[in-house]
Coordinates of C-alpha atoms in Angstrom, one line a residue:
M1 CA 51.9 -43.9 -15.5
L2 CA 51.0 -45.3 -18.3
R3 CA 54.8 -46.5 -18.9
T4 CA 54.2 -47.9 -15.0
I5 CA 51.0 -49.8 -16.3
N6 CA 52.7 -51.3 -19.4
F7 CA 55.6 -52.6 -17.3
M8 CA 53.0 -54.1 -14.8
I9 CA 51.3 -56.0 -17.4
K10 CA 54.3 -57.3 -19.4
L11 CA 55.7 -58.7 -16.1
S12 CA 52.8 -60.3 -14.8
E13 CA 52.6 -61.9 -18.1
K14 CA 55.9 -63.4 -17.9
I15 CA 55.4 -64.5 -14.6
S16 CA 52.3 -66.5 -15.1
K17 CA 54.1 -68.3 -18.0
S18 CA 57.2 -69.2 -15.8
I19 CA 56.9 -69.7 -12.3
I20 CA 53.4 -68.5 -11.0
S21 CA 50.5 -70.8 -10.8
S22 CA 47.1 -69.8 -12.1
A23 CA 45.7 -69.0 -8.5
V24 CA 48.7 -66.7 -8.1
F25 CA 48.1 -64.9 -11.6
S26 CA 44.7 -64.1 -10.5
L27 CA 45.6 -62.6 -7.4
L28 CA 48.1 -60.5 -9.4
S29 CA 45.6 -59.4 -11.8
F30 CA 43.5 -58.3 -9.2
I31 CA 45.8 -56.1 -7.4
I32 CA 47.1 -54.4 -10.7
L33 CA 43.5 -53.3 -11.5
S34 CA 43.0 -51.8 -8.1
F35 CA 46.0 -50.1 -8.7
L36 CA 44.7 -48.5 -12.1
F37 CA 41.3 -47.6 -10.5
N38 CA 42.8 -45.6 -7.7
S39 CA 45.3 -43.8 -9.7
C40 CA 43.0 -42.8 -12.3
S41 CA 39.9 -41.7 -10.5
K42 CA 39.6 -38.5 -8.1
K43 CA 36.4 -36.4 -6.8
A44 CA 34.5 -34.4 -9.8
G45 CA 34.4 -31.2 -7.7
Q46 CA 38.4 -31.4 -7.2
I47 CA 39.1 -32.0 -10.9
G48 CA 41.4 -29.0 -12.1
F49 CA 41.4 -27.6 -8.3
V50 CA 45.2 -27.8 -7.8
I51 CA 46.0 -26.1 -11.0
Q52 CA 43.2 -23.4 -10.8
P53 CA 44.8 -20.1 -9.9
E54 CA 44.0 -18.4 -6.7
D55 CA 42.8 -15.4 -8.0
S56 CA 40.3 -17.2 -10.3
K57 CA 38.2 -18.7 -7.7
L58 CA 34.8 -17.5 -7.4
Q59 CA 34.1 -16.1 -3.9
V60 CA 30.7 -15.7 -2.5
A61 CA 30.3 -13.4 0.4
F62 CA 27.3 -11.6 2.6
T63 CA 27.4 -8.0 4.1
D64 CA 24.5 -6.3 5.6
T65 CA 26.9 -3.1 6.4
S66 CA 26.4 -1.1 3.3
S67 CA 25.4 2.5 3.8
I68 CA 21.6 3.5 3.6
Y69 CA 19.6 5.8 5.4
G70 CA 16.0 7.1 5.1
Y71 CA 13.6 10.3 6.0
S72 CA 10.4 11.5 5.8
E73 CA 8.5 14.3 3.9
L74 CA 5.0 15.4 3.6
L75 CA 3.0 14.7 0.5
D76 CA 1.1 17.3 -1.2
S77 CA -2.2 14.8 -1.9
I78 CA -3.3 11.8 -3.5
R79 CA -5.7 10.8 -6.1
S80 CA -8.9 9.9 -4.5
D81 CA -11.4 9.8 -7.0
K82 CA -13.1 6.4 -8.4
L83 CA -12.1 4.4 -5.4
S84 CA -13.6 1.4 -4.3
V85 CA -14.9 2.9 -0.9
S86 CA -15.7 6.4 0.4
A87 CA -14.1 7.5 3.6
F88 CA -15.8 8.9 6.5
G89 CA -14.3 9.9 9.9
S90 CA -11.7 11.1 12.2
L91 CA -8.5 9.8 14.0
K92 CA -6.3 11.4 16.5
D93 CA -3.0 10.2 16.7
P94 CA -0.3 10.9 19.4
V95 CA 2.5 10.9 16.9
F96 CA 1.2 11.9 13.6
G97 CA -1.4 14.3 14.9
G98 CA -4.9 14.5 13.6
T99 CA -6.9 13.0 10.2
T100 CA -10.0 13.5 8.9
A101 CA -12.0 12.0 6.0
G102 CA -15.0 13.1 4.0
F103 CA -16.5 12.5 0.5
Y104 CA -18.0 14.3 -2.4
T105 CA -20.8 12.6 -4.3
Q106 CA -23.0 13.2 -7.3
F107 CA -26.2 11.4 -7.7
I108 CA -28.4 10.1 -10.4
L109 CA -32.1 9.6 -10.9
S110 CA -33.8 6.3 -10.2
V111 CA -36.7 7.1 -13.2
N112 CA -36.1 9.5 -15.4
G113 CA -38.9 12.2 -16.1
H114 CA -40.5 11.8 -13.0
D115 CA -43.3 13.9 -11.8
F116 CA -44.0 14.6 -8.2
G117 CA -47.5 15.9 -8.6
E118 CA -49.7 18.7 -7.7
D119 CA -49.7 20.2 -4.1
R120 CA -46.5 18.2 -3.2
Q121 CA -45.4 18.3 0.7
L122 CA -42.2 17.4 1.9
D123 CA -42.2 14.5 4.6
S124 CA -38.6 14.2 5.1
L125 CA -35.2 13.7 3.3
I126 CA -33.1 10.7 4.3
L127 CA -29.6 10.0 3.5
T128 CA -28.6 6.1 3.8
L129 CA -25.0 4.7 3.6
N130 CA -24.0 1.2 3.7
Y131 CA -21.2 0.2 5.6
E132 CA -18.1 -1.6 4.2
G133 CA -15.8 -1.8 6.9
V134 CA -13.9 0.5 10.0
Y135 CA -10.5 1.3 11.1
G136 CA -10.2 2.1 14.5
D137 CA -12.1 2.3 17.6
T138 CA -15.8 1.2 17.0
N139 CA -16.9 3.0 20.6
V140 CA -15.8 6.4 19.5
I141 CA -18.8 8.9 18.8
L142 CA -18.6 10.6 15.1
T143 CA -20.3 13.3 14.0
A144 CA -21.4 13.7 10.3
H145 CA -21.8 17.4 8.5
T146 CA -24.0 17.3 5.6
Y147 CA -23.6 20.5 2.9
E148 CA -24.7 20.6 -0.6
M149 CA -22.6 21.1 -3.4
L150 CA -22.2 24.3 -5.5
E151 CA -19.9 23.3 -8.1
G152 CA -20.2 19.6 -9.8
I153 CA -17.8 16.9 -10.1
S154 CA -17.5 14.8 -13.3
K155 CA -16.9 11.1 -13.4
D156 CA -14.3 11.9 -16.3
S157 CA -12.1 13.7 -14.4
I158 CA -9.5 13.1 -12.2
Y159 CA -9.7 14.6 -8.6
Y160 CA -7.4 14.6 -5.6
S161 CA -7.6 14.3 -2.0
N162 CA -7.2 18.1 -1.2
L163 CA -10.2 18.9 -3.9
Q164 CA -12.0 22.0 -2.0
L165 CA -15.3 22.6 -3.7
P166 CA -17.5 25.7 -2.7
L167 CA -20.5 24.3 -0.5
D168 CA -23.8 25.8 0.9
P169 CA -23.0 26.9 4.3
T170 CA -26.4 25.2 5.7
D171 CA -25.5 22.0 7.8
Y172 CA -28.2 19.5 7.0
S173 CA -27.2 16.6 9.4
N174 CA -24.9 17.4 12.5
F175 CA -25.6 13.3 13.2
S176 CA -23.7 11.7 15.9
F177 CA -23.2 7.8 15.8
M178 CA -20.9 4.9 16.8
P179 CA -19.8 2.9 13.9
R180 CA -21.6 -0.3 14.0
P181 CA -20.4 -2.0 10.6
N182 CA -21.5 -5.4 11.7
D183 CA -25.2 -4.4 13.1
S184 CA -28.4 -4.7 11.0
I185 CA -30.8 -1.9 11.3
V186 CA -34.7 -2.0 11.5
I187 CA -36.6 0.7 9.7
D188 CA -40.4 0.8 9.5
G189 CA -40.3 -2.9 10.2
D190 CA -37.7 -3.9 7.5
T191 CA -34.4 -5.3 8.8
L192 CA -31.6 -3.9 6.7
K193 CA -28.0 -4.6 6.2
P194 CA -25.7 -2.3 8.4
I195 CA -26.1 1.0 7.5
V196 CA -25.9 4.9 8.6
W197 CA -29.4 6.5 8.4
M198 CA -29.5 10.5 8.5
N199 CA -32.3 12.8 8.3
L200 CA -31.2 15.6 6.2
S201 CA -34.7 17.5 6.8
N202 CA -34.6 17.9 10.7
I203 CA -32.5 20.8 10.6
S204 CA -33.9 22.8 7.9
T205 CA -36.1 21.8 5.0
A206 CA -34.5 23.6 2.6
L207 CA -32.6 20.8 0.5
G208 CA -35.8 18.6 0.5
D209 CA -38.0 21.3 -0.9
K210 CA -35.6 22.0 -3.7
L211 CA -35.6 18.4 -4.7
L212 CA -39.3 18.2 -4.5
N213 CA -40.0 21.3 -6.4
A214 CA -37.8 20.4 -9.4
D215 CA -40.1 20.8 -12.5
S216 CA -40.3 18.1 -15.4
A217 CA -37.4 19.4 -17.5
E218 CA -35.0 19.2 -14.5
M219 CA -35.9 15.7 -13.9
D220 CA -35.9 14.5 -17.6
D221 CA -32.6 12.9 -17.2
S222 CA -29.7 12.3 -14.9
E223 CA -27.4 14.7 -16.8
T224 CA -29.8 17.5 -16.7
F225 CA -30.5 16.8 -13.3
Q226 CA -26.9 16.9 -11.9
E227 CA -27.0 20.7 -13.1
Y228 CA -29.8 21.4 -10.6
F229 CA -28.4 19.7 -7.8
K230 CA -24.5 19.4 -7.7
G231 CA -24.3 16.5 -5.1
L232 CA -23.7 16.5 -1.3
F233 CA -20.3 16.6 0.6
I234 CA -20.1 14.6 4.1
Q235 CA -17.6 15.6 6.4
S236 CA -16.7 14.3 9.7
Q237 CA -16.0 16.5 12.7
P238 CA -12.4 16.2 14.5
V239 CA -12.1 13.7 17.4
Y240 CA -9.9 14.4 20.4
E241 CA -8.8 11.0 20.8
D242 CA -8.3 7.6 18.8
G243 CA -10.9 7.7 16.2
A244 CA -12.1 5.7 13.7
I245 CA -12.3 5.8 9.8
V246 CA -15.5 4.2 8.3
Y247 CA -15.7 2.9 4.7
F248 CA -18.8 3.3 3.0
G249 CA -19.7 1.7 -0.2
L250 CA -21.8 4.2 -2.3
S251 CA -22.5 2.0 -5.1
S252 CA -24.6 -0.5 -3.0
T253 CA -28.4 -0.3 -3.4
Y254 CA -28.8 0.4 0.3
S255 CA -26.6 3.9 -0.1
K256 CA -29.1 6.3 -1.5
L257 CA -30.9 9.7 -1.1
S258 CA -34.7 9.3 -0.3
L259 CA -37.3 12.0 -0.5
Y260 CA -40.3 11.2 1.0
Y261 CA -43.3 13.2 0.3
S262 CA -47.2 13.5 -0.5
N263 CA -49.5 15.1 -3.3
S264 CA -53.0 15.9 -3.7
E265 CA -53.6 12.3 -4.9
Q266 CA -51.4 10.1 -2.5
D267 CA -49.5 9.9 0.5
S268 CA -46.5 8.1 1.7
L269 CA -44.8 8.5 -1.6
R270 CA -41.0 7.9 -2.0
Y271 CA -38.3 8.7 -4.7
D272 CA -35.0 7.6 -4.7
Y273 CA -31.6 9.4 -5.9
I274 CA -28.9 6.7 -6.4
I275 CA -25.4 6.3 -6.6
T276 CA -23.6 3.9 -9.3
T277 CA -20.0 2.7 -10.2
T278 CA -20.3 5.2 -13.0
T279 CA -21.3 7.9 -10.7
A280 CA -18.7 10.6 -9.7
T281 CA -17.4 10.5 -6.2
V282 CA -14.3 11.9 -4.8
N283 CA -12.7 11.3 -1.3
K284 CA -11.1 14.4 0.8
Y285 CA -8.7 13.8 3.1
E286 CA -7.2 16.4 5.7
H287 CA -4.3 16.1 8.0
E288 CA -3.5 18.3 11.2
Y289 CA 0.2 18.1 12.3
N290 CA 0.1 20.9 14.9
S291 CA -0.4 18.3 17.4
S292 CA 1.8 15.8 16.2
S293 CA 5.0 14.7 18.6
P294 CA 8.2 17.1 18.7
D295 CA 10.3 14.5 16.7
F296 CA 7.8 13.8 14.0
K297 CA 7.3 17.5 13.3
A298 CA 10.9 18.4 13.7
Q299 CA 11.9 15.9 10.7
V300 CA 8.9 15.8 8.5
I301 CA 7.5 19.4 9.0
N302 CA 10.5 21.4 9.9
G303 CA 12.9 19.2 7.3
D304 CA 15.5 18.1 9.6
T305 CA 16.2 14.8 7.6
M306 CA 19.1 13.9 10.0
L307 CA 16.3 12.7 12.5
G308 CA 15.8 9.8 10.0
S309 CA 18.9 8.0 11.2
Q310 CA 16.7 7.4 14.3
K311 CA 13.3 6.8 12.9
F312 CA 11.1 7.9 10.0
Y313 CA 7.5 7.6 8.9
V314 CA 4.9 6.6 6.2
Q315 CA 1.4 7.5 6.5
G316 CA -1.8 6.9 4.2
Y317 CA -4.3 9.2 2.6
G318 CA -1.8 11.2 1.2
G319 CA -0.1 12.0 4.3
V320 CA 4.0 11.1 4.5
Q321 CA 6.2 9.2 2.6
T322 CA 10.1 8.2 3.2
I323 CA 12.9 8.7 0.9
I324 CA 15.4 5.8 1.1
K325 CA 19.1 6.5 -0.1
F326 CA 22.2 4.2 -0.9
P327 CA 25.1 6.9 -1.1
Y328 CA 27.9 4.8 -1.6
L329 CA 26.7 2.0 -4.1
I330 CA 29.7 3.1 -6.7
K331 CA 32.1 1.8 -4.1
W332 CA 31.0 -1.5 -5.2
A333 CA 31.8 -1.0 -8.9
Q334 CA 35.1 -0.4 -7.7
L335 CA 35.6 -3.8 -6.4
G336 CA 35.7 -5.0 -9.9
N337 CA 33.3 -7.5 -11.6
V338 CA 30.6 -8.3 -9.2
A339 CA 27.6 -10.3 -9.2
I340 CA 24.7 -9.8 -6.8
N341 CA 23.1 -12.9 -6.0
E342 CA 20.5 -11.4 -3.6
A343 CA 19.9 -7.9 -2.3
K344 CA 17.2 -7.3 0.4
L345 CA 16.2 -4.2 1.9
V346 CA 15.0 -4.6 5.5
L347 CA 12.9 -2.2 7.4
P348 CA 12.2 -3.2 10.9
G349 CA 9.5 -0.7 13.0
Y350 CA 9.3 0.2 16.5
P351 CA 7.9 -2.5 18.8
E352 CA 6.7 -0.1 21.0
D353 CA 4.5 1.7 18.5
E354 CA 1.1 0.6 18.5
F355 CA -1.9 2.3 16.7
F356 CA -4.7 0.2 15.4
G357 CA -2.2 -2.3 13.7
A358 CA 0.4 -2.0 10.9
P359 CA -0.4 -1.4 7.0
A360 CA -0.6 -4.6 5.5
K361 CA 1.8 -3.9 2.7
M362 CA 4.1 -1.0 1.6
S363 CA 5.2 0.1 -1.7
L364 CA 8.5 1.1 -3.3
L365 CA 9.3 3.3 -6.4
E366 CA 12.5 4.4 -7.9
I367 CA 12.8 8.4 -8.1
E368 CA 12.8 9.7 -11.4
E369 CA 14.5 13.3 -12.5
D370 CA 10.9 14.9 -12.2
G371 CA 10.4 13.5 -8.8
L372 CA 7.7 11.1 -9.9
G373 CA 8.3 7.5 -9.1
I374 CA 8.6 4.2 -11.4
P375 CA 8.3 0.7 -10.6
L376 CA 11.6 -1.1 -9.8
I377 CA 12.9 -3.7 -12.5
D378 CA 12.6 -6.1 -9.5
Q379 CA 8.9 -5.8 -9.2
S380 CA 8.3 -7.4 -12.6
E381 CA 9.6 -10.9 -10.9
G382 CA 6.2 -10.8 -9.2
E383 CA 4.8 -10.2 -5.6
A384 CA 6.0 -13.1 -4.1
Y385 CA 9.6 -11.9 -5.0
F386 CA 9.2 -8.4 -4.6
D387 CA 7.5 -8.7 -1.2
G388 CA 6.6 -5.5 0.9
K389 CA 4.1 -7.2 2.9
Y390 CA 4.0 -7.0 6.7
N391 CA 6.2 -9.7 8.7
E392 CA 4.1 -9.6 11.9
S393 CA 6.5 -11.9 14.0
R394 CA 9.3 -9.5 13.1
N395 CA 7.4 -6.5 13.1
S396 CA 9.2 -5.7 9.6
Y397 CA 9.0 -5.2 6.0
E398 CA 11.2 -6.5 3.0
F399 CA 11.8 -5.8 -0.3
R400 CA 14.2 -7.9 -2.8
I401 CA 15.9 -5.1 -5.1
T402 CA 18.5 -7.3 -6.5
R403 CA 18.4 -6.3 -10.2
Y404 CA 18.1 -2.5 -9.3
I405 CA 21.2 -2.9 -7.0
Q406 CA 22.9 -4.9 -9.9
S407 CA 22.1 -2.0 -12.5
M408 CA 23.5 0.5 -10.3
I409 CA 26.6 -1.1 -9.6
S410 CA 27.1 -2.3 -13.3
D411 CA 26.2 1.1 -15.0
T412 CA 27.9 4.1 -12.6
T413 CA 26.9 6.5 -15.0
L414 CA 23.1 6.0 -13.8
P415 CA 21.6 8.6 -11.6
N416 CA 21.3 7.3 -8.0
R417 CA 18.3 9.2 -6.8
G418 CA 17.1 6.7 -4.4
L419 CA 13.7 5.2 -3.5
Y420 CA 10.0 6.5 -2.3
L421 CA 8.8 4.1 0.4
F422 CA 4.9 4.7 0.9
I423 CA 2.0 2.8 2.0
F424 CA 0.4 0.6 -0.5
G425 CA -3.2 1.6 -1.4
G426 CA -2.9 4.9 0.3
S427 CA -5.8 6.3 -1.4
V428 CA -8.0 4.0 0.4
H429 CA -5.6 3.0 3.5
P430 CA -5.3 5.5 6.6
E431 CA -2.9 3.5 8.4
R432 CA 0.5 4.6 9.3
F433 CA 4.0 3.1 10.5
I434 CA 7.2 4.2 12.2
F435 CA 10.2 2.7 11.1
K436 CA 13.7 2.5 12.9
G437 CA 16.9 4.3 11.2
N438 CA 19.9 3.2 10.4
Q439 CA 21.4 4.5 14.1
N440 CA 18.8 3.4 16.1
G441 CA 21.0 2.3 19.0
A442 CA 23.8 -0.1 19.2
D443 CA 21.2 -3.0 20.9
S444 CA 18.8 -2.3 17.9
T445 CA 19.2 -3.3 14.4
G446 CA 17.7 -0.6 12.3
I447 CA 17.4 -0.1 8.3
M448 CA 20.0 -2.3 6.3
L449 CA 20.8 -3.5 3.0
E450 CA 21.4 -7.4 2.9
I451 CA 23.6 -8.5 0.0
L452 CA 24.6 -11.6 -0.9
Y453 CA 27.2 -11.4 -3.7
T454 CA 30.0 -13.4 -5.9
D455 CA 33.3 -11.8 -6.6
L456 CA 33.9 -13.0 -10.5

């Protein structure tokens, strides 16, 4: 092309000197410059395209047909000490069966070295508990049973939701009420925040008498007092339909055990045993699965994991978790050099399943050799990226697990044990959820792994 340009320039010079006027010379110069511009320019995105080998061009593709499945299993328990709220109540779920919640709690002295005086007489022993919220039906009647603990708990120890401590057999409350977390209560002319108020001396005065008869040594400090009085266990009676779980804030100033009494010198006296953030408390959760649905019982209780292809389950309060498997990830490695641009785990739920609302968020952990779970590398990218929140419009949950999938493809020696799926904050959230399996029906989209990738 360069030879052609030089020829055209020399030709124009000869013509301009001999036979072409200055006007014709200008026109010819414009034509030559246009030729040069059009011959040398090409779109930036196409430079070298025609000489690039076909097998070296980057191919971006999408697939949602990777093999994936899940199945559910029971959890043994869940850690339930040092929680933000203490749970009380009962649920009766047509799919999951029954759940009851209660809690153990210590008390400390409001004033060390208190002296109840001479000729002390018990008036009443009142337990008040401050509402923090409720999950379920607020029109249900819940019944509270209160027992004295015969073995103590420690704020420095770790406890789980299946904790079983010895108790005195006397039920000091047997108190029934409807949850009213938004209604104030009036006691002795005083308007208080929403609380539950239980008289623990109506059925028996034994506990009140024990507290009132504590000597000066036992009232010296809280540590000594807790050896004398271990604490209380408050448990809900199971309900037969729907139900509710109440959340109590025990560290609130409104949550306390109040001893009303008189002595030889004065009437209408009161002494408070209080609960603080340093006081040991433990939630206890019990699940009853005999009344669960046949499909649930066959998969979760009897271990028929094949039923997970239709649906699988998760439940809070140490109930049920799901194991997610990707059995053929190694086949991606056989494709050669593949870069995963995005891998998204999509978990749709059953639209017809409604029981007091869906959990706000799910958790996902990688399964270790010892059976424990560790955070996925994608979780370090932040909550907005990793996701796991409930999408109400789609009735589903999604997780971005791009780096996890890429690592499994890039290094086929890594063990492919799968992932744990469970409710985020299951220690304090009783919600449950039913997911669609990978074979939920020809006209229904179930669990899937969406992958956008580049063939390098």
